[in-house]
Amino acid sequence: PPDFPPRHMYKALSFDGYACLINARNREVPLVFPDDVPHGNYVVCLSPLDADPVTNYQEACGTLFSIYKRKSATSMAGRYVDLQQACKDQVAAGVIRYGTATVLTYTMNSGVFSFSLHPVACQFFLNPRHPVSILSAPPLDGLAIYGSRAILKSPTPLGKGLAAFSAANTAKWISPGGVAVAALSALAQGAIFVSVGLDLLCEAGPLALIFEQAGAACVDANGKRILDLAVTEDFRVQTAVVAGRKEVVEEVMSAVRAQGAVKK
């Protein structure tokens, strides 16, 4: 069930004094720790079990997470102000991919590193290829785009621009599952990742930090860096994401801009 990861994380963090609240994408309100337990300095944001909602069988799914420093006093439980965060202020972010192997892709603003969970030792070990970086130069013609083709039918500048870019470059659209799996696949192959309606704190923010730390770009439908976005009022802000090699993202956004002004 989608509530499984936040419930178990809540139990794990309740008494260690590291976190003050957990913001899970699938919950209307954050999980706040009781008054009689230690309250830590960090806010945990996560997308618990990200999977393809229209596919009954899939080989992998994932968990996205992000860590911020709290803004309220540490002597009390987490407050709403602790969710008014700027994506650029993330302390750490990561993706856990569950499949034939459990792989953690993680950054603390000093490069991206990949770890595999040993099935016997039950510990994560650093993978040989590190730090992780986006594949530099696959051919633009026939470029893979990870995302739902439904966006091509959208009358928005983003949808029209992606349709024009896809036609001009004979792009191949791939929908391998949920957001986490698609984003990691795009990063590994030097492809483009596109998605709309992502939660800023729980999904778009951590993806942006990972992509940029891997040498890639990650922008919204207006071409603005995701890491320059922030929560000021409603913490359930949603945004579109276009991520991948910097030069290709710029080509995509040029096609979007050619369709007219983008409205938020």
Coordinates of C-alpha atoms in Angstrom, one line a residue, residues 1-11 21-33 44-49 80 83 199-203 234-238:
P1 CA 0.0 0.0 0.0
P2 CA 1.2 3.6 -0.7
D3 CA 1.1 4.5 3.0
F4 CA 3.5 1.8 3.9
P5 CA 6.8 3.8 3.5
P6 CA 5.7 6.9 5.5
R7 CA 4.2 4.8 8.3
H8 CA 7.4 2.8 8.7
M9 CA 9.6 5.9 8.4
Y10 CA 7.5 7.6 11.0
K11 CA 8.1 4.8 13.4
L21 CA 7.8 16.1 10.4
I22 CA 7.2 13.9 7.3
N23 CA 5.5 15.3 4.3
A24 CA 4.3 12.4 2.1
R25 CA 2.7 13.1 -1.3
N26 CA -0.2 10.8 -0.7
R27 CA -1.3 12.4 2.6
E28 CA -3.4 15.6 2.9
V29 CA -1.6 16.7 6.1
P30 CA 2.0 16.0 7.1
L31 CA 2.9 13.5 9.8
V32 CA 4.0 15.4 13.0
F33 CA 5.8 13.7 15.8
V44 CA 11.5 14.7 5.3
C45 CA 9.5 15.0 2.0
L46 CA 8.8 11.9 0.0
S47 CA 6.7 10.3 -2.7
P48 CA 6.2 6.8 -1.1
L49 CA 5.6 4.2 -3.8
Y80 CA 3.6 24.7 8.6
L83 CA 7.2 23.3 4.6
D199 CA 4.5 17.7 -6.3
L200 CA 7.2 20.3 -6.0
L201 CA 8.6 19.3 -2.6
C202 CA 8.1 15.5 -2.8
E203 CA 8.9 14.8 -6.5
D234 CA 0.1 26.0 -0.2
F235 CA 2.8 23.3 0.2
R236 CA 1.0 21.1 -2.3
V237 CA 2.4 23.1 -5.3
Q238 CA 2.5 21.1 -8.5

